[in-house]
Coordinates of C-alpha atoms and ligand atoms in Angstrom, one line a residue:
M1 CA 62.0 69.6 14.8
R2 CA 65.0 71.3 13.1
R3 CA 68.4 69.9 13.9
N4 CA 69.5 73.2 15.3
F5 CA 67.3 75.5 17.5
L6 CA 66.8 78.9 15.8
P7 CA 67.4 81.3 18.6
F8 CA 65.3 84.4 19.1
S9 CA 68.0 87.1 18.7
P10 CA 71.7 86.2 18.6
P11 CA 74.2 89.0 17.9
A12 CA 76.0 89.4 14.5
I13 CA 79.7 89.4 15.5
G14 CA 82.2 89.1 12.7
E15 CA 86.0 89.2 12.3
E16 CA 85.9 93.0 12.3
E17 CA 84.5 93.2 15.8
I18 CA 87.0 90.6 17.0
A19 CA 89.9 92.5 15.4
E20 CA 88.8 95.8 17.1
V21 CA 88.5 94.1 20.5
V22 CA 91.9 92.4 20.1
D23 CA 93.4 95.8 19.2
S24 CA 92.0 97.2 22.4
L25 CA 93.4 94.3 24.4
R26 CA 96.9 94.6 22.8
S27 CA 96.9 98.4 23.3
G28 CA 96.8 97.9 27.0
W29 CA 93.9 100.4 27.2
I30 CA 90.9 98.3 28.1
T31 CA 88.6 100.6 30.1
T32 CA 87.4 104.1 29.1
G33 CA 89.9 105.6 26.7
P34 CA 90.5 106.4 23.0
K35 CA 88.1 103.8 21.6
V36 CA 85.2 105.2 23.7
K37 CA 86.1 108.7 22.4
Q38 CA 86.1 107.4 18.8
F39 CA 82.8 105.5 19.2
E40 CA 81.2 108.6 20.6
T41 CA 82.5 110.8 17.8
E42 CA 81.4 108.3 15.1
F43 CA 78.0 107.8 16.7
S44 CA 77.2 111.5 17.0
K45 CA 78.2 111.9 13.3
Y46 CA 75.9 108.9 12.3
I47 CA 72.9 110.4 14.2
A48 CA 73.8 114.0 13.3
C49 CA 73.6 115.1 17.0
I50 CA 76.1 117.3 18.7
H51 CA 76.9 115.3 21.9
A52 CA 77.0 111.5 22.4
I53 CA 78.0 110.1 25.8
A54 CA 78.8 106.4 25.9
V55 CA 77.8 104.5 29.0
N56 CA 77.4 100.9 30.1
S57 CA 73.7 100.5 29.4
C58 CA 70.6 102.3 28.1
T59 CA 69.3 102.2 31.7
A60 CA 72.3 104.1 32.8
A61 CA 71.8 106.6 30.0
L62 CA 68.1 107.1 31.0
H63 CA 69.1 107.6 34.6
L64 CA 71.8 110.2 33.7
A65 CA 69.3 111.9 31.4
L66 CA 66.7 112.3 34.2
D67 CA 69.4 113.6 36.5
A68 CA 70.6 116.1 33.9
I69 CA 67.1 117.6 33.6
G70 CA 66.9 117.9 37.4
L71 CA 64.2 115.3 38.2
K72 CA 63.4 115.5 41.9
E73 CA 61.5 113.5 44.5
G74 CA 57.8 113.7 44.1
N75 CA 58.0 114.7 40.4
E76 CA 56.0 112.7 37.8
V77 CA 57.2 111.3 34.5
I78 CA 55.0 110.1 31.8
V79 CA 56.0 106.6 30.5
P80 CA 54.2 104.1 28.2
T81 CA 53.0 100.9 29.9
M82 CA 54.0 99.0 26.8
T83 CA 57.8 99.0 27.5
F84 CA 60.6 97.3 29.2
V85 CA 60.9 98.0 32.9
A86 CA 64.0 100.1 32.6
T87 CA 62.0 103.0 31.2
A88 CA 60.0 103.4 34.4
E89 CA 62.5 102.0 36.9
V90 CA 64.9 104.9 36.4
V91 CA 62.1 107.3 37.5
T92 CA 61.8 105.5 40.8
Y93 CA 65.6 106.0 41.4
F94 CA 64.6 109.6 42.2
K95 CA 61.6 108.7 44.3
A96 CA 59.6 110.3 41.5
V97 CA 56.5 108.7 40.1
P98 CA 56.1 106.9 36.7
V99 CA 52.7 107.8 35.3
L100 CA 51.8 105.1 32.8
V101 CA 50.0 105.8 29.5
D102 CA 48.2 103.2 27.3
C103 CA 49.3 102.4 23.7
E104 CA 47.8 102.7 20.3
N105 CA 46.1 99.5 19.2
D106 CA 47.9 99.2 15.9
T107 CA 51.5 100.4 16.4
L108 CA 51.6 99.7 20.2
L109 CA 53.4 103.1 20.5
I110 CA 52.4 105.4 23.4
D111 CA 49.1 107.0 22.5
S112 CA 49.8 110.7 22.4
N113 CA 46.1 111.5 22.8
N114 CA 46.2 110.0 26.3
I115 CA 49.2 112.0 27.4
K116 CA 47.5 115.4 28.0
E117 CA 45.1 114.0 30.6
K118 CA 48.0 112.7 32.7
I119 CA 49.8 116.1 33.0
N120 CA 49.6 118.1 36.2
K121 CA 51.8 120.5 38.1
K122 CA 54.1 117.7 39.2
T123 CA 54.8 116.4 35.7
K124 CA 58.4 117.1 34.7
A125 CA 59.0 114.9 31.6
I126 CA 57.8 112.5 29.0
I127 CA 59.7 109.3 28.1
P128 CA 58.4 108.2 24.7
V129 CA 59.6 104.7 23.7
H130 CA 60.1 104.0 20.0
Y131 CA 58.7 100.6 20.4
A132 CA 60.0 97.8 18.2
G133 CA 61.9 100.4 16.1
Q134 CA 59.2 102.8 15.0
S135 CA 59.1 106.4 16.0
C136 CA 56.4 107.7 18.3
A137 CA 54.3 110.6 17.1
M138 CA 57.1 113.0 18.0
D139 CA 55.6 116.2 16.5
E140 CA 52.6 115.8 18.8
I141 CA 54.7 114.8 21.8
L142 CA 57.1 117.7 21.4
Q143 CA 54.2 120.1 21.0
I144 CA 52.6 118.9 24.2
A145 CA 55.9 119.1 26.0
E146 CA 56.5 122.7 24.8
K147 CA 53.0 123.7 25.8
H148 CA 53.4 122.3 29.3
N149 CA 57.1 123.1 29.8
L150 CA 58.1 119.4 30.0
K151 CA 61.3 117.7 29.0
V152 CA 61.4 114.9 26.5
I153 CA 63.8 112.0 27.1
E154 CA 63.5 109.5 24.3
D155 CA 64.0 105.8 25.0
A156 CA 65.5 104.7 21.7
A157 CA 66.6 101.3 22.8
H158 CA 64.9 99.8 19.8
S159 CA 65.3 102.5 17.2
L160 CA 68.7 102.5 15.6
P161 CA 68.4 103.5 12.8
T162 CA 65.0 105.1 12.7
W163 CA 64.0 108.2 10.7
Y164 CA 61.0 110.4 11.6
R165 CA 59.9 113.0 9.1
G166 CA 63.4 112.9 7.5
K167 CA 65.3 113.3 10.8
M168 CA 67.1 110.5 12.7
I169 CA 65.9 109.5 16.1
G170 CA 68.6 110.8 18.4
S171 CA 68.3 114.4 17.2
L172 CA 64.7 115.3 18.2
G173 CA 64.0 115.4 22.0
D174 CA 66.0 116.9 24.8
I175 CA 68.0 113.7 25.4
T176 CA 67.8 110.4 23.5
C177 CA 69.0 107.1 25.0
F178 CA 70.1 104.1 22.9
S179 CA 70.9 100.5 24.0
F180 CA 73.6 98.2 22.8
Y181 CA 72.5 95.2 24.8
A182 CA 73.3 91.8 23.2
T183 CA 69.9 91.6 21.3
K184 CA 69.8 95.1 20.0
T185 CA 70.3 96.3 16.4
I186 CA 74.0 96.9 17.1
T187 CA 75.7 95.6 20.3
T188 CA 78.6 96.2 22.6
G189 CA 77.5 93.3 24.8
E190 CA 76.2 95.7 27.4
G191 CA 76.2 99.4 26.6
G192 CA 74.2 102.6 25.9
M193 CA 74.5 106.1 24.5
A194 CA 72.9 109.4 25.5
C195 CA 72.6 111.9 22.7
T196 CA 71.8 115.6 23.1
E197 CA 72.2 119.0 21.5
N198 CA 72.4 120.6 24.9
K199 CA 75.9 121.3 26.2
E200 CA 75.0 121.5 29.8
Y201 CA 73.1 118.2 29.8
A202 CA 76.1 116.6 28.0
E203 CA 78.6 117.9 30.5
R204 CA 76.5 116.9 33.5
M205 CA 75.9 113.4 32.1
K206 CA 79.6 113.0 31.4
I207 CA 80.6 114.0 34.9
M208 CA 77.9 111.9 36.6
S209 CA 78.7 108.8 34.5
L210 CA 82.1 108.6 36.3
H211 CA 81.8 109.3 40.0
G212 CA 81.1 113.0 39.6
I213 CA 84.7 113.6 38.8
S214 CA 85.4 116.9 36.9
K215 CA 85.7 116.6 33.2
D216 CA 87.4 113.9 31.2
A217 CA 88.5 112.0 34.3
W218 CA 90.0 109.1 32.3
K219 CA 92.7 111.4 30.8
R220 CA 94.5 111.4 34.2
Y221 CA 96.1 108.2 33.1
T222 CA 97.4 109.5 29.8
A223 CA 100.8 111.2 29.1
K224 CA 99.0 114.6 29.0
G225 CA 96.9 113.9 32.1
S226 CA 97.5 114.9 35.7
W227 CA 96.9 112.8 38.8
Y228 CA 94.8 115.6 40.3
Y229 CA 91.0 115.5 40.0
E230 CA 88.1 116.9 41.8
V231 CA 84.8 115.3 42.7
I232 CA 82.1 117.9 42.2
E233 CA 79.0 115.7 42.7
A234 CA 78.1 112.2 44.1
G235 CA 78.0 110.4 40.7
Y236 CA 77.7 106.9 39.4
K237 CA 79.9 104.3 37.8
Y238 CA 78.4 104.1 34.3
N239 CA 81.3 104.6 32.0
M240 CA 81.7 102.4 28.9
T241 CA 84.9 100.3 28.5
D242 CA 87.2 100.5 25.5
I243 CA 86.6 96.8 24.9
A244 CA 82.9 97.4 24.6
A245 CA 83.5 100.5 22.4
A246 CA 85.7 98.4 20.2
L247 CA 82.7 96.2 19.5
G248 CA 80.5 99.3 18.9
I249 CA 83.0 100.9 16.4
A250 CA 82.9 97.8 14.2
Q251 CA 79.1 97.3 14.7
L252 CA 78.2 100.9 13.8
K253 CA 80.0 100.5 10.5
K254 CA 77.5 97.6 9.7
C255 CA 74.4 99.4 11.1
K256 CA 73.0 100.2 7.7
E257 CA 73.7 96.7 6.3
F258 CA 72.1 95.1 9.3
Y259 CA 69.1 97.4 8.9
K260 CA 68.7 96.4 5.3
K261 CA 68.8 92.7 6.3
R262 CA 66.2 93.2 9.0
E263 CA 64.0 95.1 6.6
K264 CA 64.2 92.3 4.0
I265 CA 63.1 89.8 6.6
A266 CA 60.3 92.0 7.8
N267 CA 59.1 92.4 4.2
K268 CA 59.1 88.7 3.7
Y269 CA 57.1 88.1 6.9
T270 CA 54.6 90.8 5.9
Q271 CA 54.2 89.4 2.4
S272 CA 53.6 85.9 3.8
F273 CA 51.2 86.9 6.6
K274 CA 49.2 89.8 5.2
E275 CA 46.4 87.7 3.9
I276 CA 46.0 85.5 7.0
P277 CA 43.1 86.8 9.1
E278 CA 44.3 84.9 12.2
I279 CA 47.4 87.2 12.3
K280 CA 47.6 90.9 12.5
I281 CA 50.9 92.2 11.0
P282 CA 52.8 95.3 12.3
V283 CA 51.4 98.6 11.2
I284 CA 53.9 101.3 10.0
R285 CA 53.1 105.0 10.0
E286 CA 53.8 107.0 6.9
N287 CA 55.8 109.6 8.7
G288 CA 58.9 107.5 9.2
T289 CA 60.8 104.3 9.0
H290 CA 61.0 101.2 11.1
A291 CA 64.4 99.8 12.4
W292 CA 62.8 96.3 12.8
H293 CA 64.5 95.6 16.1
L294 CA 61.3 93.5 16.7
Y295 CA 58.7 92.0 14.4
V296 CA 55.6 91.7 16.5
I297 CA 52.5 89.9 15.3
Q298 CA 49.1 89.9 17.1
L299 CA 47.2 86.7 17.1
N300 CA 43.4 86.9 16.4
L301 CA 42.4 84.7 19.3
K302 CA 38.8 84.6 18.3
M303 CA 39.7 82.6 15.3
L304 CA 42.1 80.2 17.0
K305 CA 41.8 77.2 19.3
I306 CA 45.1 78.0 21.0
N307 CA 46.2 80.9 23.1
R308 CA 49.5 82.9 22.8
A309 CA 51.5 80.8 25.2
Q310 CA 50.5 77.6 23.3
F311 CA 51.4 79.3 20.0
I312 CA 54.9 80.1 21.4
E313 CA 55.2 76.5 22.8
K314 CA 54.4 75.1 19.3
M315 CA 57.0 77.3 17.7
K316 CA 59.5 76.1 20.3
E317 CA 58.5 72.5 19.4
G318 CA 59.4 73.4 15.9
G319 CA 62.8 74.6 17.1
I320 CA 62.1 78.3 16.9
G321 CA 62.6 80.8 19.7
C322 CA 60.0 83.6 20.1
S323 CA 59.4 86.2 22.7
V324 CA 56.9 88.7 24.1
H325 CA 57.5 92.4 24.1
F326 CA 56.3 93.3 26.6
I327 CA 54.4 92.3 29.7
P328 CA 52.9 95.8 30.2
L329 CA 54.3 97.5 33.3
H330 CA 50.9 97.9 34.9
L331 CA 50.7 94.1 35.2
H332 CA 53.9 93.6 37.1
P333 CA 53.4 93.1 40.9
Y334 CA 55.8 95.9 41.9
Y335 CA 54.1 98.5 39.7
K336 CA 50.6 97.3 40.7
N337 CA 51.3 97.3 44.4
T338 CA 53.3 100.5 44.6
F339 CA 51.3 102.8 42.3
G340 CA 47.9 101.0 42.3
F341 CA 47.8 100.6 38.5
K342 CA 44.8 98.6 37.3
S343 CA 44.3 96.5 34.1
K344 CA 41.1 98.3 33.2
D345 CA 42.9 101.7 33.1
F346 CA 45.1 100.4 30.2
P347 CA 42.5 98.5 28.1
V348 CA 44.5 98.5 24.9
A349 CA 47.8 97.2 26.3
S350 CA 46.0 94.7 28.5
Y351 CA 44.1 93.3 25.5
I352 CA 47.0 93.3 23.2
Y353 CA 49.4 91.8 25.7
E354 CA 47.5 88.5 25.5
R355 CA 48.0 88.4 21.7
I356 CA 51.5 89.6 20.9
V357 CA 54.4 87.4 19.7
S358 CA 57.8 88.6 18.6
L359 CA 59.2 86.5 15.8
P360 CA 63.0 86.0 15.3
I361 CA 64.5 88.8 13.2
Y362 CA 68.2 89.4 12.9
P363 CA 70.9 89.8 10.3
K364 CA 72.4 86.3 10.6
M365 CA 69.1 84.7 9.6
T366 CA 69.4 82.9 6.3
D367 CA 66.6 82.8 3.7
E368 CA 66.1 79.2 4.7
D369 CA 65.7 80.3 8.4
V370 CA 63.1 83.0 7.4
G371 CA 61.2 80.5 5.2
Y372 CA 61.2 78.0 8.1
V373 CA 59.7 80.5 10.5
I374 CA 57.0 81.5 8.0
D375 CA 56.2 77.8 7.2
N376 CA 55.9 77.0 10.9
V377 CA 53.7 80.0 11.7
I378 CA 51.4 79.1 8.8
K379 CA 51.3 75.5 9.8
I380 CA 50.4 76.2 13.4
I381 CA 47.7 78.6 12.4
K382 CA 46.2 76.1 9.9
E383 CA 46.2 73.3 12.4
N384 CA 44.6 75.4 15.1
K385 CA 41.9 77.4 13.3
K386 CA 38.5 77.3 14.9
Ligands
PLP1 C1 62.5 99.8 25.6 C2 63.7 99.5 26.4 N1 64.3 100.5 27.1 C3 65.4 100.3 27.8 C4 66.0 99.1 27.8 C5 67.3 98.9 28.7 O1 68.4 98.7 27.9 P1 69.8 98.3 28.6 O2 69.7 96.8 28.8 O3 70.8 98.7 27.6 O4 69.9 99.0 29.9 C6 65.5 98.0 27.0 C7 66.2 96.8 27.0 O5 65.8 95.7 26.5 C8 64.4 98.3 26.3 O6 63.8 97.3 25.5

């Protein structure tokens, strides 16, 4: 056992983040204000999208996105089963129905070949999830959407930065939603961003993110602002604070550096595991890049005496935190009971779920940490071969 536990995914907060937050605290402006505006501007430049709306989570961004496209009760939305619950949960906010789709057996991304058969007159949108940090087959998905007049809301919680055929995720679908949760590739503690090229969607999301108050509600507290405002819709309380945006401003500057570090770790893992038949390493499509939010291996259980839970337990005994992304949605009681999803209807995700393990991968990992994870994985595999 190592002296210190190696956690699964701590944030990389430096003096720059601390200085930006202190600056916000000293300025007296701690909730939505100039730093949020700055973060939105810098983020939209980074992605090369026209509008970026900062909110307090990716879940909030997804909710606002579905509201902006006019999702209604009884509509259906196509969602991968291999995702975090937020992706489907937001659909249920509208009393609409999440229609789950199985994943590809190598990338674990939504299988675009399975989307068409789930489309009917009630289908309104597709929410592709760029699982682990790799882009879904966006050309195919956008084509299907165009043919059937569906909107595409991308769940990009894992994919900053990710390129697909030379374009950055955030500039492809109708609306793209990012997460800045504590474990994500850049963080604001809690936070999210909705990106779009569509002015109407952007305006609607902005208004709905702050109680349905007419444009730039926060300005009423500035020297140029007025006390008068109008509520034009029943909105939500999803605005990002300046304290969170301060973190985001500093983190965004490091996004590329963080990405390079994650990529280096992923390459080391891949080099070390690629000849081990008991482990299947992540598969990367040639049409884009991988942000390496997650490094997910699949255990070849036929060749091992232990199961996935035992593997994770042994890693923990060695002082290493691992995780599982994800328990597919169709296996959760709420989704099973409410929508009648069955394991056999999602054979790939059901099979893969038993085998996946997410290894630690984050910028603060030292070469020694990475070597330690590799040695432990290899040791556990050697000791537990059939
Ligand atoms: C695929 C996916 N979508 C959405 C979310 C929700 O993000 P947030 O916590 O910012 O609401 C997560 C968070 O882990 C996620 O993994």
